[in-house]
């Protein structure tokens, strides 16, 4: 147990962390481009925030939260998603007083006690954006277009955008009646949880993972049929905006999302390449959440992308990522005096931004040169008594094998020129 990470978690290191940093940088640059600013909210919040925000009848709240009582007898929960914390922060810091809409993004770990499988973990990471303060369909289109452009920038081509509309509270009320009528005919065939949901929140039955329930809800009436005029027009406008932006989509009445806060637009980017957990990105409009959390009525829309799934899709399309191993210079040494001088030079070079490296294992010269090759050094030399005496070294170009004589006093200058060339 001591030498194994908890089930559903994963260590990231080596090539993988380099790849994460690369992808995160692309995300950060893109968010800047779209005018979204970073927000970092705590890893844990008061449990009630998620109960109220995500919803009492959702799988997340009913089965998946990491909840504990702290030493002050408060009920605390590790965040299962990013939106509720952002909504809380928006209210707490009066962000509605700034230029609206407020456009925020985050990259955060999230925690759900789910049965681990490919693409489903207990600690995973989300990149999310939240655009708060606009009810216009142009805001929905903006967040969707950000996700679409990110996928494009990452070279992902085989992911499909599915959109749907759940409507506002009125349409939902109407739809709930229609859905209850339908589910009522199959009540005894539904799983016990869905039988409970039938009473409290029948919409939740639509994303039940139990096979028998899935077969029944497949034939259920669609939310789109229950949309009122305004919600219908909002959805039509979103479709026009996406068409204008040249972002392909399919209208999919099966997309209802697993969290309770959604109103009107819901969407998912789905991959067929990574198995059953193919939803890379999920999001939608949540016009009631800020009010539910104690703020003024404020419309909002956003999404979250699971970074682990995103990387799985990239690997499925592009193969494993190999970060090039590379150093500018390796300085080997023979003898104590040369070793001390070598590490002094390495520090001087690093100070001016050159990635120099030395030996820390008291290796033989042969082994030091093997190591220089392994770490991808572009240049190298060995420092010994003779080199110290004449204050000159033979700087070797590791690609061509060519050597040139360089005075030690001019080493930093010479290396700078070579790196800049
Ligand atoms: P969600 O659909 O629950 O939505 O999660 C968003 C994404 O997080 C999923 O599409 C998936 O890629 C990833 N994800 C979820 N659970 C796991 C897991 N157990 N293991 C690995 N990846 C996972 C939300 O969380 C909403 N807060 C999205 C949102 C933001 N809606 C509006 N704004």
JSON list of N, CA and C in Angstrom, two decimals, residues 154-204:
[
{"chain": "A", "resi": 154, "resn": "UNK", "atom": "N", "xyz": [-4.69, 21.87, -31.10]},
{"chain": "A", "resi": 154, "resn": "UNK", "atom": "CA", "xyz": [-4.00, 20.67, -30.62]},
{"chain": "A", "resi": 154, "resn": "UNK", "atom": "C", "xyz": [-3.95, 19.58, -31.70]},
{"chain": "A", "resi": 155, "resn": "UNK", "atom": "N", "xyz": [-4.46, 19.91, -32.87]},
{"chain": "A", "resi": 155, "resn": "UNK", "atom": "CA", "xyz": [-4.39, 18.96, -33.99]},
{"chain": "A", "resi": 155, "resn": "UNK", "atom": "C", "xyz": [-5.42, 17.84, -33.91]},
{"chain": "A", "resi": 156, "resn": "UNK", "atom": "N", "xyz": [-6.47, 18.03, -33.07]},
{"chain": "A", "resi": 156, "resn": "UNK", "atom": "CA", "xyz": [-7.50, 17.01, -32.93]},
{"chain": "A", "resi": 156, "resn": "UNK", "atom": "C", "xyz": [-8.55, 17.22, -34.03]},
{"chain": "A", "resi": 157, "resn": "UNK", "atom": "N", "xyz": [-8.85, 16.18, -34.78]},
{"chain": "A", "resi": 157, "resn": "UNK", "atom": "CA", "xyz": [-9.80, 16.36, -35.88]},
{"chain": "A", "resi": 157, "resn": "UNK", "atom": "C", "xyz": [-11.05, 15.49, -35.71]},
{"chain": "A", "resi": 158, "resn": "UNK", "atom": "N", "xyz": [-10.89, 14.37, -34.95]},
{"chain": "A", "resi": 158, "resn": "UNK", "atom": "CA", "xyz": [-12.00, 13.40, -34.94]},
{"chain": "A", "resi": 158, "resn": "UNK", "atom": "C", "xyz": [-12.90, 13.53, -33.71]},
{"chain": "A", "resi": 159, "resn": "UNK", "atom": "N", "xyz": [-13.28, 14.75, -33.38]},
{"chain": "A", "resi": 159, "resn": "UNK", "atom": "CA", "xyz": [-14.17, 14.96, -32.25]},
{"chain": "A", "resi": 159, "resn": "UNK", "atom": "C", "xyz": [-15.40, 15.71, -32.76]},
{"chain": "A", "resi": 160, "resn": "UNK", "atom": "N", "xyz": [-16.59, 15.25, -32.34]},
{"chain": "A", "resi": 160, "resn": "UNK", "atom": "CA", "xyz": [-17.83, 15.83, -32.86]},
{"chain": "A", "resi": 160, "resn": "UNK", "atom": "C", "xyz": [-18.52, 16.69, -31.80]},
{"chain": "A", "resi": 161, "resn": "UNK", "atom": "N", "xyz": [-19.03, 17.85, -32.23]},
{"chain": "A", "resi": 161, "resn": "UNK", "atom": "CA", "xyz": [-19.78, 18.72, -31.31]},
{"chain": "A", "resi": 161, "resn": "UNK", "atom": "C", "xyz": [-21.27, 18.37, -31.35]},
{"chain": "A", "resi": 162, "resn": "UNK", "atom": "N", "xyz": [-21.83, 18.02, -30.19]},
{"chain": "A", "resi": 162, "resn": "UNK", "atom": "CA", "xyz": [-23.26, 17.73, -30.08]},
{"chain": "A", "resi": 162, "resn": "UNK", "atom": "C", "xyz": [-23.91, 18.83, -29.24]},
{"chain": "A", "resi": 163, "resn": "UNK", "atom": "N", "xyz": [-25.00, 19.40, -29.74]},
{"chain": "A", "resi": 163, "resn": "UNK", "atom": "CA", "xyz": [-25.68, 20.45, -28.97]},
{"chain": "A", "resi": 163, "resn": "UNK", "atom": "C", "xyz": [-27.16, 20.10, -28.76]},
{"chain": "A", "resi": 164, "resn": "UNK", "atom": "N", "xyz": [-27.69, 20.68, -27.70]},
{"chain": "A", "resi": 164, "resn": "UNK", "atom": "CA", "xyz": [-29.11, 20.46, -27.39]},
{"chain": "A", "resi": 164, "resn": "UNK", "atom": "C", "xyz": [-29.58, 21.65, -26.55]},
{"chain": "A", "resi": 165, "resn": "UNK", "atom": "N", "xyz": [-30.88, 21.79, -26.38]},
{"chain": "A", "resi": 165, "resn": "UNK", "atom": "CA", "xyz": [-31.38, 22.82, -25.47]},
{"chain": "A", "resi": 165, "resn": "UNK", "atom": "C", "xyz": [-32.36, 22.21, -24.48]},
{"chain": "A", "resi": 166, "resn": "UNK", "atom": "N", "xyz": [-32.16, 22.53, -23.20]},
{"chain": "A", "resi": 166, "resn": "UNK", "atom": "CA", "xyz": [-33.06, 22.02, -22.16]},
{"chain": "A", "resi": 166, "resn": "UNK", "atom": "C", "xyz": [-34.17, 23.01, -21.86]},
{"chain": "A", "resi": 167, "resn": "UNK", "atom": "N", "xyz": [-34.00, 24.25, -22.35]},
{"chain": "A", "resi": 167, "resn": "UNK", "atom": "CA", "xyz": [-35.01, 25.28, -22.09]},
{"chain": "A", "resi": 167, "resn": "UNK", "atom": "C", "xyz": [-34.87, 25.91, -20.72]},
{"chain": "A", "resi": 168, "resn": "UNK", "atom": "N", "xyz": [-35.65, 26.95, -20.50]},
{"chain": "A", "resi": 168, "resn": "UNK", "atom": "CA", "xyz": [-35.66, 27.64, -19.21]},
{"chain": "A", "resi": 168, "resn": "UNK", "atom": "C", "xyz": [-36.60, 26.95, -18.24]},
{"chain": "A", "resi": 169, "resn": "UNK", "atom": "N", "xyz": [-36.83, 27.53, -17.04]},
{"chain": "A", "resi": 169, "resn": "UNK", "atom": "CA", "xyz": [-37.65, 26.87, -16.01]},
{"chain": "A", "resi": 169, "resn": "UNK", "atom": "C", "xyz": [-39.05, 26.51, -16.50]},
{"chain": "A", "resi": 170, "resn": "UNK", "atom": "N", "xyz": [-39.66, 27.37, -17.32]},
{"chain": "A", "resi": 170, "resn": "UNK", "atom": "CA", "xyz": [-41.03, 27.09, -17.80]},
{"chain": "A", "resi": 170, "resn": "UNK", "atom": "C", "xyz": [-41.05, 25.87, -18.70]},
{"chain": "A", "resi": 171, "resn": "UNK", "atom": "N", "xyz": [-40.08, 25.86, -19.65]},
{"chain": "A", "resi": 171, "resn": "UNK", "atom": "CA", "xyz": [-40.03, 24.73, -20.59]},
{"chain": "A", "resi": 171, "resn": "UNK", "atom": "C", "xyz": [-39.72, 23.44, -19.83]},
{"chain": "A", "resi": 172, "resn": "UNK", "atom": "N", "xyz": [-38.86, 23.59, -18.80]},
{"chain": "A", "resi": 172, "resn": "UNK", "atom": "CA", "xyz": [-38.48, 22.41, -18.02]},
{"chain": "A", "resi": 172, "resn": "UNK", "atom": "C", "xyz": [-39.69, 21.82, -17.30]},
{"chain": "A", "resi": 173, "resn": "UNK", "atom": "N", "xyz": [-40.54, 22.72, -16.78]},
{"chain": "A", "resi": 173, "resn": "UNK", "atom": "CA", "xyz": [-41.74, 22.28, -16.07]},
{"chain": "A", "resi": 173, "resn": "UNK", "atom": "C", "xyz": [-42.63, 21.48, -17.02]},
{"chain": "A", "resi": 174, "resn": "UNK", "atom": "N", "xyz": [-42.79, 22.07, -18.23]},
{"chain": "A", "resi": 174, "resn": "UNK", "atom": "CA", "xyz": [-43.63, 21.43, -19.24]},
{"chain": "A", "resi": 174, "resn": "UNK", "atom": "C", "xyz": [-43.01, 20.07, -19.63]},
{"chain": "A", "resi": 175, "resn": "UNK", "atom": "N", "xyz": [-41.70, 20.09, -19.83]},
{"chain": "A", "resi": 175, "resn": "UNK", "atom": "CA", "xyz": [-41.04, 18.85, -20.25]},
{"chain": "A", "resi": 175, "resn": "UNK", "atom": "C", "xyz": [-41.12, 17.78, -19.16]},
{"chain": "A", "resi": 176, "resn": "UNK", "atom": "N", "xyz": [-40.95, 18.20, -17.90]},
{"chain": "A", "resi": 176, "resn": "UNK", "atom": "CA", "xyz": [-41.02, 17.24, -16.80]},
{"chain": "A", "resi": 176, "resn": "UNK", "atom": "C", "xyz": [-42.35, 16.49, -16.81]},
{"chain": "A", "resi": 177, "resn": "UNK", "atom": "N", "xyz": [-43.44, 17.21, -17.09]},
{"chain": "A", "resi": 177, "resn": "UNK", "atom": "CA", "xyz": [-44.75, 16.57, -17.14]},
{"chain": "A", "resi": 177, "resn": "UNK", "atom": "C", "xyz": [-44.79, 15.54, -18.28]},
{"chain": "A", "resi": 178, "resn": "UNK", "atom": "N", "xyz": [-44.31, 15.96, -19.46]},
{"chain": "A", "resi": 178, "resn": "UNK", "atom": "CA", "xyz": [-44.30, 15.05, -20.62]},
{"chain": "A", "resi": 178, "resn": "UNK", "atom": "C", "xyz": [-43.45, 13.82, -20.32]},
{"chain": "A", "resi": 179, "resn": "UNK", "atom": "N", "xyz": [-42.25, 14.09, -19.73]},
{"chain": "A", "resi": 179, "resn": "UNK", "atom": "CA", "xyz": [-41.32, 13.00, -19.44]},
{"chain": "A", "resi": 179, "resn": "UNK", "atom": "C", "xyz": [-41.89, 12.05, -18.38]},
{"chain": "A", "resi": 180, "resn": "UNK", "atom": "N", "xyz": [-42.53, 12.64, -17.37]},
{"chain": "A", "resi": 180, "resn": "UNK", "atom": "CA", "xyz": [-43.11, 11.80, -16.32]},
{"chain": "A", "resi": 180, "resn": "UNK", "atom": "C", "xyz": [-44.19, 10.89, -16.88]},
{"chain": "A", "resi": 181, "resn": "UNK", "atom": "N", "xyz": [-45.00, 11.44, -17.80]},
{"chain": "A", "resi": 181, "resn": "UNK", "atom": "CA", "xyz": [-46.02, 10.62, -18.44]},
{"chain": "A", "resi": 181, "resn": "UNK", "atom": "C", "xyz": [-45.38, 9.42, -19.13]},
{"chain": "A", "resi": 182, "resn": "UNK", "atom": "N", "xyz": [-44.28, 9.72, -19.86]},
{"chain": "A", "resi": 182, "resn": "UNK", "atom": "CA", "xyz": [-43.61, 8.65, -20.59]},
{"chain": "A", "resi": 182, "resn": "UNK", "atom": "C", "xyz": [-42.97, 7.63, -19.64]},
{"chain": "A", "resi": 183, "resn": "UNK", "atom": "N", "xyz": [-42.19, 8.16, -18.66]},
{"chain": "A", "resi": 183, "resn": "UNK", "atom": "CA", "xyz": [-41.48, 7.24, -17.74]},
{"chain": "A", "resi": 183, "resn": "UNK", "atom": "C", "xyz": [-42.46, 6.45, -16.88]},
{"chain": "A", "resi": 184, "resn": "UNK", "atom": "N", "xyz": [-43.60, 7.06, -16.60]},
{"chain": "A", "resi": 184, "resn": "UNK", "atom": "CA", "xyz": [-44.62, 6.41, -15.79]},
{"chain": "A", "resi": 184, "resn": "UNK", "atom": "C", "xyz": [-45.06, 5.08, -16.38]},
{"chain": "A", "resi": 185, "resn": "UNK", "atom": "N", "xyz": [-45.04, 5.01, -17.70]},
{"chain": "A", "resi": 185, "resn": "UNK", "atom": "CA", "xyz": [-45.45, 3.77, -18.38]},
{"chain": "A", "resi": 185, "resn": "UNK", "atom": "C", "xyz": [-44.42, 2.66, -18.19]},
{"chain": "A", "resi": 186, "resn": "UNK", "atom": "N", "xyz": [-43.18, 3.06, -17.81]},
{"chain": "A", "resi": 186, "resn": "UNK", "atom": "CA", "xyz": [-42.09, 2.06, -17.68]},
{"chain": "A", "resi": 186, "resn": "UNK", "atom": "C", "xyz": [-41.54, 1.99, -16.26]},
{"chain": "A", "resi": 187, "resn": "UNK", "atom": "N", "xyz": [-42.28, 2.57, -15.31]},
{"chain": "A", "resi": 187, "resn": "UNK", "atom": "CA", "xyz": [-41.75, 2.76, -13.96]},
{"chain": "A", "resi": 187, "resn": "UNK", "atom": "C", "xyz": [-41.14, 1.49, -13.35]},
{"chain": "A", "resi": 188, "resn": "UNK", "atom": "N", "xyz": [-41.81, 0.37, -13.50]},
{"chain": "A", "resi": 188, "resn": "UNK", "atom": "CA", "xyz": [-41.33, -0.85, -12.84]},
{"chain": "A", "resi": 188, "resn": "UNK", "atom": "C", "xyz": [-40.04, -1.36, -13.48]},
{"chain": "A", "resi": 189, "resn": "UNK", "atom": "N", "xyz": [-39.76, -0.94, -14.74]},
{"chain": "A", "resi": 189, "resn": "UNK", "atom": "CA", "xyz": [-38.53, -1.41, -15.40]},
{"chain": "A", "resi": 189, "resn": "UNK", "atom": "C", "xyz": [-37.32, -0.54, -15.05]},
{"chain": "A", "resi": 190, "resn": "UNK", "atom": "N", "xyz": [-37.55, 0.63, -14.46]},
{"chain": "A", "resi": 190, "resn": "UNK", "atom": "CA", "xyz": [-36.43, 1.54, -14.14]},
{"chain": "A", "resi": 190, "resn": "UNK", "atom": "C", "xyz": [-35.66, 1.06, -12.91]},
{"chain": "A", "resi": 191, "resn": "UNK", "atom": "N", "xyz": [-34.37, 1.43, -12.83]},
{"chain": "A", "resi": 191, "resn": "UNK", "atom": "CA", "xyz": [-33.57, 1.08, -11.66]},
{"chain": "A", "resi": 191, "resn": "UNK", "atom": "C", "xyz": [-34.11, 1.83, -10.43]},
{"chain": "A", "resi": 192, "resn": "UNK", "atom": "N", "xyz": [-33.82, 1.33, -9.20]},
{"chain": "A", "resi": 192, "resn": "UNK", "atom": "CA", "xyz": [-34.39, 1.98, -8.00]},
{"chain": "A", "resi": 192, "resn": "UNK", "atom": "C", "xyz": [-34.06, 3.47, -7.92]},
{"chain": "A", "resi": 193, "resn": "UNK", "atom": "N", "xyz": [-32.82, 3.85, -8.32]},
{"chain": "A", "resi": 193, "resn": "UNK", "atom": "CA", "xyz": [-32.45, 5.28, -8.25]},
{"chain": "A", "resi": 193, "resn": "UNK", "atom": "C", "xyz": [-33.34, 6.10, -9.19]},
{"chain": "A", "resi": 194, "resn": "UNK", "atom": "N", "xyz": [-33.60, 5.56, -10.39]},
{"chain": "A", "resi": 194, "resn": "UNK", "atom": "CA", "xyz": [-34.41, 6.31, -11.35]},
{"chain": "A", "resi": 194, "resn": "UNK", "atom": "C", "xyz": [-35.87, 6.36, -10.89]},
{"chain": "A", "resi": 195, "resn": "UNK", "atom": "N", "xyz": [-36.31, 5.32, -10.17]},
{"chain": "A", "resi": 195, "resn": "UNK", "atom": "CA", "xyz": [-37.68, 5.37, -9.65]},
{"chain": "A", "resi": 195, "resn": "UNK", "atom": "C", "xyz": [-37.82, 6.53, -8.68]},
{"chain": "A", "resi": 196, "resn": "UNK", "atom": "N", "xyz": [-36.75, 6.74, -7.90]},
{"chain": "A", "resi": 196, "resn": "UNK", "atom": "CA", "xyz": [-36.73, 7.88, -6.98]},
{"chain": "A", "resi": 196, "resn": "UNK", "atom": "C", "xyz": [-36.67, 9.19, -7.77]},
{"chain": "A", "resi": 197, "resn": "UNK", "atom": "N", "xyz": [-35.81, 9.19, -8.82]},
{"chain": "A", "resi": 197, "resn": "UNK", "atom": "CA", "xyz": [-35.66, 10.39, -9.64]},
{"chain": "A", "resi": 197, "resn": "UNK", "atom": "C", "xyz": [-36.97, 10.77, -10.33]},
{"chain": "A", "resi": 198, "resn": "UNK", "atom": "N", "xyz": [-37.74, 9.75, -10.67]},
{"chain": "A", "resi": 198, "resn": "UNK", "atom": "CA", "xyz": [-39.03, 9.96, -11.34]},
{"chain": "A", "resi": 198, "resn": "UNK", "atom": "C", "xyz": [-39.87, 10.93, -10.53]},
{"chain": "A", "resi": 199, "resn": "UNK", "atom": "N", "xyz": [-39.80, 10.79, -9.21]},
{"chain": "A", "resi": 199, "resn": "UNK", "atom": "CA", "xyz": [-40.57, 11.70, -8.35]},
{"chain": "A", "resi": 199, "resn": "UNK", "atom": "C", "xyz": [-39.92, 13.07, -8.24]},
{"chain": "A", "resi": 200, "resn": "UNK", "atom": "N", "xyz": [-38.60, 13.05, -7.96]},
{"chain": "A", "resi": 200, "resn": "UNK", "atom": "CA", "xyz": [-37.93, 14.31, -7.59]},
{"chain": "A", "resi": 200, "resn": "UNK", "atom": "C", "xyz": [-37.43, 15.11, -8.79]},
{"chain": "A", "resi": 201, "resn": "UNK", "atom": "N", "xyz": [-36.83, 14.44, -9.78]},
{"chain": "A", "resi": 201, "resn": "UNK", "atom": "CA", "xyz": [-36.20, 15.14, -10.89]},
{"chain": "A", "resi": 201, "resn": "UNK", "atom": "C", "xyz": [-36.06, 14.18, -12.08]},
{"chain": "A", "resi": 202, "resn": "UNK", "atom": "N", "xyz": [-37.19, 13.98, -12.82]},
{"chain": "A", "resi": 202, "resn": "UNK", "atom": "CA", "xyz": [-37.19, 12.93, -13.85]},
{"chain": "A", "resi": 202, "resn": "UNK", "atom": "C", "xyz": [-36.10, 13.11, -14.93]},
{"chain": "A", "resi": 203, "resn": "UNK", "atom": "N", "xyz": [-35.66, 14.35, -15.15]},
{"chain": "A", "resi": 203, "resn": "UNK", "atom": "CA", "xyz": [-34.64, 14.60, -16.17]},
{"chain": "A", "resi": 203, "resn": "UNK", "atom": "C", "xyz": [-33.37, 13.79, -15.91]},
{"chain": "A", "resi": 204, "resn": "UNK", "atom": "N", "xyz": [-33.07, 13.57, -14.61]},
{"chain": "A", "resi": 204, "resn": "UNK", "atom": "CA", "xyz": [-31.84, 12.85, -14.25]},
{"chain": "A", "resi": 204, "resn": "UNK", "atom": "C", "xyz": [-31.84, 11.41, -14.77]}
]
